[in-house]
mmCIF file of C-alpha atoms in Angstrom:
data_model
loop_
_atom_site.group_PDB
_atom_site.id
_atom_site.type_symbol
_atom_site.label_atom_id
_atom_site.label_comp_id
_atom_site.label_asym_id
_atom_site.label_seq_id
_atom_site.Cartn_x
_atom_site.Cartn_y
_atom_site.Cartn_z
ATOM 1 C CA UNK A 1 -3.556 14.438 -17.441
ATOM 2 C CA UNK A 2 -0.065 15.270 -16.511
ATOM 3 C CA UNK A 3 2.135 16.541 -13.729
ATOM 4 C CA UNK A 4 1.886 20.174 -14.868
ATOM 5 C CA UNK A 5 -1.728 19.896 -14.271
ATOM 6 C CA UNK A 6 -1.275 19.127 -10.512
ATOM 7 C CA UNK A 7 0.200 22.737 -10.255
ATOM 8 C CA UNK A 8 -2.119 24.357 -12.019
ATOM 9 C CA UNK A 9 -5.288 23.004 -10.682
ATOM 10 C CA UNK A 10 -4.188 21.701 -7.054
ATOM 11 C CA UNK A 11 -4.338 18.457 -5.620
ATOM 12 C CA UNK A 12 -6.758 17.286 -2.584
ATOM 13 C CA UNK A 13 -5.924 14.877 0.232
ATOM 14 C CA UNK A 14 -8.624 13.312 2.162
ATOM 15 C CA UNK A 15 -7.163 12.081 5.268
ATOM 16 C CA UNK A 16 -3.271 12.325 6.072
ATOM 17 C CA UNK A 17 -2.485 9.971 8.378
ATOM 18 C CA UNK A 18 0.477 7.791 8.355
ATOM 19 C CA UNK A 19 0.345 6.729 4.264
ATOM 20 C CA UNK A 20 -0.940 9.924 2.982
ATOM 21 C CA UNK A 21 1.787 11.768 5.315
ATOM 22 C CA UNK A 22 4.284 9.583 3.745
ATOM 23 C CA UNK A 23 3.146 10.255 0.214
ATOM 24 C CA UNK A 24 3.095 13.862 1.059
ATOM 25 C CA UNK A 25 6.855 13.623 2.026
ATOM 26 C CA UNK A 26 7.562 11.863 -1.115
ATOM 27 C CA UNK A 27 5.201 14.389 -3.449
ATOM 28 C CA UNK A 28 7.183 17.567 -2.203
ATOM 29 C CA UNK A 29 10.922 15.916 -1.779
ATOM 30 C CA UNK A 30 10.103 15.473 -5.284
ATOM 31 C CA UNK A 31 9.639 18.719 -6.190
ATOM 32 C CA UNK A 32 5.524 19.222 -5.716
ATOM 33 C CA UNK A 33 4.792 22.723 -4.679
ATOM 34 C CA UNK A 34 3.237 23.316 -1.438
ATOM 35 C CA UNK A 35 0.863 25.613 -2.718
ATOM 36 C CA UNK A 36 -0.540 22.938 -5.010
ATOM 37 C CA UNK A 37 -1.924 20.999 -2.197
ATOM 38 C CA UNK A 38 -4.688 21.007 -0.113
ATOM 39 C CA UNK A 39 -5.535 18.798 2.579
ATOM 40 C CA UNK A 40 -8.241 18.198 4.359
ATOM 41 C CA UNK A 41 -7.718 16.096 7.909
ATOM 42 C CA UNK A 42 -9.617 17.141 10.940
ATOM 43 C CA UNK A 43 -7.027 16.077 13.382
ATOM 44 C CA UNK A 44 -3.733 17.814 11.135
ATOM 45 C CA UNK A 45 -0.290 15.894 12.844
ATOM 46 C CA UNK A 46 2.105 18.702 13.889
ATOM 47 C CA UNK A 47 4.371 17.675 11.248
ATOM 48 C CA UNK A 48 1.781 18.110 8.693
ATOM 49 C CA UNK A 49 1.294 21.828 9.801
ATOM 50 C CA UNK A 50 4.363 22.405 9.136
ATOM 51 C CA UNK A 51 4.612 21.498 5.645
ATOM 52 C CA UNK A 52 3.125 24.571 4.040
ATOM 53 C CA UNK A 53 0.302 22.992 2.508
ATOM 54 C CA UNK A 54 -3.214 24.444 2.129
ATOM 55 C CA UNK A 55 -5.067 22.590 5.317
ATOM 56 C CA UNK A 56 -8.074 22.436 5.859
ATOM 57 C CA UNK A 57 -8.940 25.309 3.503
ATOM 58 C CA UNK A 58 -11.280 25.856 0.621
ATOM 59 C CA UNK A 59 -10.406 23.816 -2.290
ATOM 60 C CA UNK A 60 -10.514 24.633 -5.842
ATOM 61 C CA UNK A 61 -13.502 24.295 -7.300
ATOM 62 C CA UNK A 62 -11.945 21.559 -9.776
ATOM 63 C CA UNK A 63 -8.585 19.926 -8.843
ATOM 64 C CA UNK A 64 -6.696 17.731 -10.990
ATOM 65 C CA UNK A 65 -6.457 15.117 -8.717
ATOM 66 C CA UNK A 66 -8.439 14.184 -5.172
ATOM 67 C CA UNK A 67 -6.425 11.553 -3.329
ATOM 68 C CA UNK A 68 -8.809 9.807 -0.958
ATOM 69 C CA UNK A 69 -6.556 8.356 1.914
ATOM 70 C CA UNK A 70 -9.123 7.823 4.813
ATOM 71 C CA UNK A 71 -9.651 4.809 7.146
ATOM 72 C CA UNK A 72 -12.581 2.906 5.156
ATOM 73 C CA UNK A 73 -14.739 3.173 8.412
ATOM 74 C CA UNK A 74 -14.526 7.112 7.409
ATOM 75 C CA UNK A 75 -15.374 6.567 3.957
ATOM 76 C CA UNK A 76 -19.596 7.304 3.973
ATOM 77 C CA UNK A 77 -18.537 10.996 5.768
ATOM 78 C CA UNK A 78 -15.474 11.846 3.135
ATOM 79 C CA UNK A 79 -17.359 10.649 -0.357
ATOM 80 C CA UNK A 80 -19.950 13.450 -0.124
ATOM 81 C CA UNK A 81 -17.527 16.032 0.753
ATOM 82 C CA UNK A 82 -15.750 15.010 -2.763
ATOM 83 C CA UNK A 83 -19.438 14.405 -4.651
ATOM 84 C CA UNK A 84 -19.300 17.392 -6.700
ATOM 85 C CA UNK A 85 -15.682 16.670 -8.203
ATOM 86 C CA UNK A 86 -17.312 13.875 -9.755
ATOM 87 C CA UNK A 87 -18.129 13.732 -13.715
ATOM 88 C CA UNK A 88 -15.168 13.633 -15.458
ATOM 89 C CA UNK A 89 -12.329 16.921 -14.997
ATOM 90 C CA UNK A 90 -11.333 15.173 -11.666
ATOM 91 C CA UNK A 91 -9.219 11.860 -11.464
ATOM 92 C CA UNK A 92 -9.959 10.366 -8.132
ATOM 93 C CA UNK A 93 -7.034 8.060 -6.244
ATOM 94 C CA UNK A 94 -8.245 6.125 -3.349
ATOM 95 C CA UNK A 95 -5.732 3.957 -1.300
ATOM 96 C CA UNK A 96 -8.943 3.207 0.932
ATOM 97 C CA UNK A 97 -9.050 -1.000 1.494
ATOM 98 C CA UNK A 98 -12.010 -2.464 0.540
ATOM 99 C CA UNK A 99 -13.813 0.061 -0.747
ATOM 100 C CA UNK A 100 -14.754 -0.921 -4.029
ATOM 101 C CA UNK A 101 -14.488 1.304 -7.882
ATOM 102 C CA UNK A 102 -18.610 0.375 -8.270
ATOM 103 C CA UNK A 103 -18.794 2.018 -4.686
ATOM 104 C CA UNK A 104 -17.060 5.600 -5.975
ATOM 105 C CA UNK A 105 -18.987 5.535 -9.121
ATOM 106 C CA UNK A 106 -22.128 5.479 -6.679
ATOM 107 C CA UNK A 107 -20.714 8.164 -5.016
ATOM 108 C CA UNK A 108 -19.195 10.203 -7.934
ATOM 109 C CA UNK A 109 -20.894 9.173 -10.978
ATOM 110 C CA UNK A 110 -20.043 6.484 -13.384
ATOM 111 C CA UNK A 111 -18.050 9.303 -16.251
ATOM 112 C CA UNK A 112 -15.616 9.957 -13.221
ATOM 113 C CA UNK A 113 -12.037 8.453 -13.970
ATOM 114 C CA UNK A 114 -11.140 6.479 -10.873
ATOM 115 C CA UNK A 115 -8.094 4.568 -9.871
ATOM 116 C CA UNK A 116 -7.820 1.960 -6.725
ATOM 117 C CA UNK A 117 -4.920 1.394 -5.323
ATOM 118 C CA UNK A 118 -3.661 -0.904 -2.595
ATOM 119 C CA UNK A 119 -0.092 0.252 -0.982
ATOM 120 C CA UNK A 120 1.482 -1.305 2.135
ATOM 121 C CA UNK A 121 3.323 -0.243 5.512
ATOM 122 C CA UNK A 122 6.773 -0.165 3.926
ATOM 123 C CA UNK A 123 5.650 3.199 1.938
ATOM 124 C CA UNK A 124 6.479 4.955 5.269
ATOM 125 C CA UNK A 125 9.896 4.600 4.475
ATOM 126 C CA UNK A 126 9.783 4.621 0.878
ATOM 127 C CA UNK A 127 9.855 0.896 0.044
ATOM 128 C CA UNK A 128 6.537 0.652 -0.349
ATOM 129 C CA UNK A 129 4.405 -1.333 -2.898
ATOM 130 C CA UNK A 130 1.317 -0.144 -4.363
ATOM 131 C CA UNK A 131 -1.398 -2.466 -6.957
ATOM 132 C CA UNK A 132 -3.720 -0.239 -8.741
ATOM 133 C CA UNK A 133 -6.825 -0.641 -11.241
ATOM 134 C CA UNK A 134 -8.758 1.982 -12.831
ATOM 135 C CA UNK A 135 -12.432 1.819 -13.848
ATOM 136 C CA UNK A 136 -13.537 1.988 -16.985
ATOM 137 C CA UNK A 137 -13.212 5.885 -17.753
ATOM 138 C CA UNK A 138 -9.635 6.141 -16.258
ATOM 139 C CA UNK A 139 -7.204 6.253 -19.504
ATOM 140 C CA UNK A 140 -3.867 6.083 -19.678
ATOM 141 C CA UNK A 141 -3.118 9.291 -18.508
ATOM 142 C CA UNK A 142 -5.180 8.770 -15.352
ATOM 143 C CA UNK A 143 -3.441 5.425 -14.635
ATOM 144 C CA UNK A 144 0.275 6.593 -15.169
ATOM 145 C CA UNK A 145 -0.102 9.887 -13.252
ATOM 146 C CA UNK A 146 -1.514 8.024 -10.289
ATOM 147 C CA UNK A 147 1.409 5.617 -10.850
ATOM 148 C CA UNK A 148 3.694 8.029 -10.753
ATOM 149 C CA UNK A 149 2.470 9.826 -7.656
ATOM 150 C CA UNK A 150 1.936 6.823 -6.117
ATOM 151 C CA UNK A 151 5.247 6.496 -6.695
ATOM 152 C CA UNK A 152 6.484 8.849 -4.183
ATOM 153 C CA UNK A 153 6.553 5.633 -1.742
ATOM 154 C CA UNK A 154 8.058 2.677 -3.657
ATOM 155 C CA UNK A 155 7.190 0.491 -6.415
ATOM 156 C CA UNK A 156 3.940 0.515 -8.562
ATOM 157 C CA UNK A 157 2.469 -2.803 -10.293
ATOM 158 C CA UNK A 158 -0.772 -2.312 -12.043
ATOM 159 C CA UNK A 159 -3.685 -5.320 -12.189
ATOM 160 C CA UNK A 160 -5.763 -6.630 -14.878
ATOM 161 C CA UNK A 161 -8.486 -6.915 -12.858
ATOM 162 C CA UNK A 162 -10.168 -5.443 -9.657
ATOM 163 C CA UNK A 163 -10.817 -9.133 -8.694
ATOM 164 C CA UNK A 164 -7.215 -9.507 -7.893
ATOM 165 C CA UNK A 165 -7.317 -6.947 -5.225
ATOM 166 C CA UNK A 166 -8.611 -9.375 -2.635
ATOM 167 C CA UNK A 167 -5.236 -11.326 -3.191
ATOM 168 C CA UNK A 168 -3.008 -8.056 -3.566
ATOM 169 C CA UNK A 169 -4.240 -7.515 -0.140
ATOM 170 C CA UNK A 170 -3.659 -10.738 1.494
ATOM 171 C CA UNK A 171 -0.336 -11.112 0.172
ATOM 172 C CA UNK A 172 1.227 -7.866 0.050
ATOM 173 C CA UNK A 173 -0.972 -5.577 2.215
ATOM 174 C CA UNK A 174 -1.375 -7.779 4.981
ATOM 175 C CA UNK A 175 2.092 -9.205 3.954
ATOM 176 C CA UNK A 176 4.197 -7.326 6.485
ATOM 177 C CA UNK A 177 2.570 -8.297 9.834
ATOM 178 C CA UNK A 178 3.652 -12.095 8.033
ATOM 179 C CA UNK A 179 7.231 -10.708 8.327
ATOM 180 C CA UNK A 180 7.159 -8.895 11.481
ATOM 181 C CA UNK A 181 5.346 -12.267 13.251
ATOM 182 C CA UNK A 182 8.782 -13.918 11.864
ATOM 183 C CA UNK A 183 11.240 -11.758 13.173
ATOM 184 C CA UNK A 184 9.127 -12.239 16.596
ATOM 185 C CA UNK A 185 9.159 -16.027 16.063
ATOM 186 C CA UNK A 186 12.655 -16.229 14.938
ATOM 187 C CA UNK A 187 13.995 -13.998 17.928
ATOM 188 C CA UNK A 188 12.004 -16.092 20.757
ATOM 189 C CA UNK A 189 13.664 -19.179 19.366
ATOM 190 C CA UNK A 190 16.783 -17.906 19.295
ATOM 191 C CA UNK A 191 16.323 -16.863 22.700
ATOM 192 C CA UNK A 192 15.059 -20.555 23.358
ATOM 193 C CA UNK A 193 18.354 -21.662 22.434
ATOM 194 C CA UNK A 194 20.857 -19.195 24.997
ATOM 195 C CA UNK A 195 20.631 -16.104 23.114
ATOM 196 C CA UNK A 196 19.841 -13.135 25.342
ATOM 197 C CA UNK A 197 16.104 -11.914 23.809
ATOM 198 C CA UNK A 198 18.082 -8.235 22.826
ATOM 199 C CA UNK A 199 20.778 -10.285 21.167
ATOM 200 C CA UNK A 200 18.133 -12.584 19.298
ATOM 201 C CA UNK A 201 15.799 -9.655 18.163
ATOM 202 C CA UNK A 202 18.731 -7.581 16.940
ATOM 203 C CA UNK A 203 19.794 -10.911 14.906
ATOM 204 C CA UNK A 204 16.653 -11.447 13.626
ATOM 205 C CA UNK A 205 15.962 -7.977 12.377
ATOM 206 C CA UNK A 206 19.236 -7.897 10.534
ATOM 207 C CA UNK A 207 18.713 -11.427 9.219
ATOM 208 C CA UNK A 208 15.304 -10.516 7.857
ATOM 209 C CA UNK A 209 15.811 -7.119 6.606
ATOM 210 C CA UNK A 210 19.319 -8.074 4.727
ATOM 211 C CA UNK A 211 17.572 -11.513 3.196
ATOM 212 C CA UNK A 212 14.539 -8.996 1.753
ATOM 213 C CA UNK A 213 17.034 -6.890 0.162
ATOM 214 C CA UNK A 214 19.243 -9.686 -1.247
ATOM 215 C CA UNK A 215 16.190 -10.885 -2.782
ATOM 216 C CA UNK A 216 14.916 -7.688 -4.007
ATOM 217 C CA UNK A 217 18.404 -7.398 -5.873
ATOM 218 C CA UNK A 218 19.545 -10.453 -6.889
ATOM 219 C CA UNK A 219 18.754 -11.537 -10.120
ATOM 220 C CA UNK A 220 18.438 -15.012 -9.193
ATOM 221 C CA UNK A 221 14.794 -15.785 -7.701
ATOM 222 C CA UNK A 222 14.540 -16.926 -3.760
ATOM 223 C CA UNK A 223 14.047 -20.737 -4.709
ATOM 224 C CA UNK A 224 17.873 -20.293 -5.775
ATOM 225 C CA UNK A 225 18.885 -18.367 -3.037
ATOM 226 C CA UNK A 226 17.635 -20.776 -0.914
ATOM 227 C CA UNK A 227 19.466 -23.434 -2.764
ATOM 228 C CA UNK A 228 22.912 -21.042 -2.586
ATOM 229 C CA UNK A 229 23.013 -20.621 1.493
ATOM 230 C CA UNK A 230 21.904 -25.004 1.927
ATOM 231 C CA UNK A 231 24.769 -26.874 2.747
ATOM 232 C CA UNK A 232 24.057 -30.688 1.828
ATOM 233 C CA UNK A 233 23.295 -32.126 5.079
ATOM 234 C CA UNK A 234 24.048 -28.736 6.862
ATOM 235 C CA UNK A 235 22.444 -26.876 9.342
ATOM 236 C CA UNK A 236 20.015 -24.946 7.415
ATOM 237 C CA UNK A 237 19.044 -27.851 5.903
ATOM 238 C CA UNK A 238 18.017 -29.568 8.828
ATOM 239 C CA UNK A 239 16.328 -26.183 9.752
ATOM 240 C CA UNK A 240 14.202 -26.650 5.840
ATOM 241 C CA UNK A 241 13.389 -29.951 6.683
ATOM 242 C CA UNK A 242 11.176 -28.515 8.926
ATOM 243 C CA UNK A 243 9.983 -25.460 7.420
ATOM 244 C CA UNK A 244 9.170 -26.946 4.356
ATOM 245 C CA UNK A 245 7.511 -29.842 5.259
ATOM 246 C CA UNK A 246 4.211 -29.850 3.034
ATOM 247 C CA UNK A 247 1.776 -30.662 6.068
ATOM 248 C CA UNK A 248 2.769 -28.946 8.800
ATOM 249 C CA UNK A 249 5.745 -26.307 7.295
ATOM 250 C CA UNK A 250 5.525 -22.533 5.489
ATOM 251 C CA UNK A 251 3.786 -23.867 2.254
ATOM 252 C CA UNK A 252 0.671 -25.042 4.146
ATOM 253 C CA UNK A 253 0.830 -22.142 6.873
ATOM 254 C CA UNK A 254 1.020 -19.504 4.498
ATOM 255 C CA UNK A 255 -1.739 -21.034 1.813
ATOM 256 C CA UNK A 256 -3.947 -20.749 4.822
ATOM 257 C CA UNK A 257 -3.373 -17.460 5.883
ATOM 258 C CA UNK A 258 -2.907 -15.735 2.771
ATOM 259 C CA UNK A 259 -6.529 -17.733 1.870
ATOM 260 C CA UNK A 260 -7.811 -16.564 4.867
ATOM 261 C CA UNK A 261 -6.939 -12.751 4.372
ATOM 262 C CA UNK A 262 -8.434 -12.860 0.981
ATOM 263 C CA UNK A 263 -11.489 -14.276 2.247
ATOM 264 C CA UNK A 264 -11.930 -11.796 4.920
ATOM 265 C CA UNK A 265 -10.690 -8.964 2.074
ATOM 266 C CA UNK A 266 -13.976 -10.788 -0.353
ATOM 267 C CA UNK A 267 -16.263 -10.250 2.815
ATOM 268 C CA UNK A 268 -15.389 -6.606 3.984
ATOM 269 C CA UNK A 269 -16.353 -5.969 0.176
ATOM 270 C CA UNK A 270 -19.225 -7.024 0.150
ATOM 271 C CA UNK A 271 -20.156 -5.867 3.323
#
């Protein structure tokens, strides 16, 4: 499946909230026809009604692609809506968390070519990343077109298997409250040492958002960026004596809490 045939044969969104308005942006920026999408949200955003896009509207009667992009609480009311897509002509996308590929094929039928994905926050401004696995009858067609408009928000990896989706979630899905709880943390100390708290959460911001890119684009990896900005017997490295510290530093913290977001990803699967 290709492209070409999201033009021909339309392209559904269930659910446009924040990530499937942001995908949206990214699909017609890039050059997606209007015309070529429907969506179907029952509480539309006013930006979304201004977009041109088929809302709320009949949809064809076999679209190249449904996108399912609803809260997972919503999922038992949106699956039978999509039922009779299933079988095979329609590739389904869901970025729904924790709703499992053996759960669509329920839904859909097991000859439907389905691909889970798991994005994160940053695809609202374009610096997203997105994990994705398809089932069994999703080729390699199926998998690069959802790639590719899945795209339309950042980066794309692609898993071996769905197992790894618990951990995909804990570390990047869940990933950016870890950040944002940093810049808190790092403002309030700064502020615990004189700063005013506008001057210490405008540092830390900066700090944090400047040190993501430089990693991003370096080409050496962060264990040698650390090593670059540590002054023997300097001030950061007084700060890293305590951060690293095996027992009570990041490396335990985070091996905890990216354990415990994969355990609670493990149980809202099964559940």
């Amino acid at each position: 499946m290709k492209l070409n045939d999201i033009e021909e044969r339309g392209l559904v969104l269930l659910g446009c909230g924040k990530m499937g308005s942001a995908m949206l942006a990214g699909w017609l920026a890039g050059g997606l026809s209007p015309s070529a999408v429907w969506v179907i949200d029952p509480k539309p955003s006013d930006w979304l009604q201004g977009r041109g896009v088929h809302l709320n509207e009949e949809v064809p009667a076999s679209p190249a692609v449904v996108l399912v992009a609803v809260k997972p609480q919503m999922m038992d009311d949106a699956l039978p809506q999509a039922a009779d897509f299933g079988g095979g002509k329609t590739l389904f996308v869901s970025i729904a968390a924790g709703t499992s590929l053996a759960r669509f094929e329920r839904a859909l039928g097991p000859q439907t070519p389905i691909v889970r994905a798991m994005p994160n926050t940053p695809a609202a401004v374009g610096r997203g990343i997105t994990a994705t696995i398809g089932n069994g009858v999703a080729g390699e067609a199926d998998l690069a077109l959802a790639e590719r408009l899945l795209g339309a928000v950042g980066q794309t990896v692609r898993l071996e298997s769905e197992d790894q989706m618990d951990a995909i979630t804990a570390v990047s899905g869940s990933g950016p409250a870890y950040v944002f709880h940093l810049i808190e943390t790092l403002a309030a100390a700064g502020a615990a040492e004189g700063l005013s708290p506008e001057l210490a959460l405008a540092l830390a911001r900066a700090t944090v958002g400047g040190a993501g890119q430089l990693a991003e684009d370096a080409e050496e990896d962060p264990g040698q960026l650390r090593v670059n900005v540590t002054s023997p017997n300097g001030t950061t490295q007084a700060a890293l004596e305590v951060l690293m510290d095996e027992e009570a530093g990041f490396p335990a913290l985070l091996r905890r809490a990216v354990h415990a977001a994969a355990e609670r990803s493990r149980e809202l699967g099964r559940g």
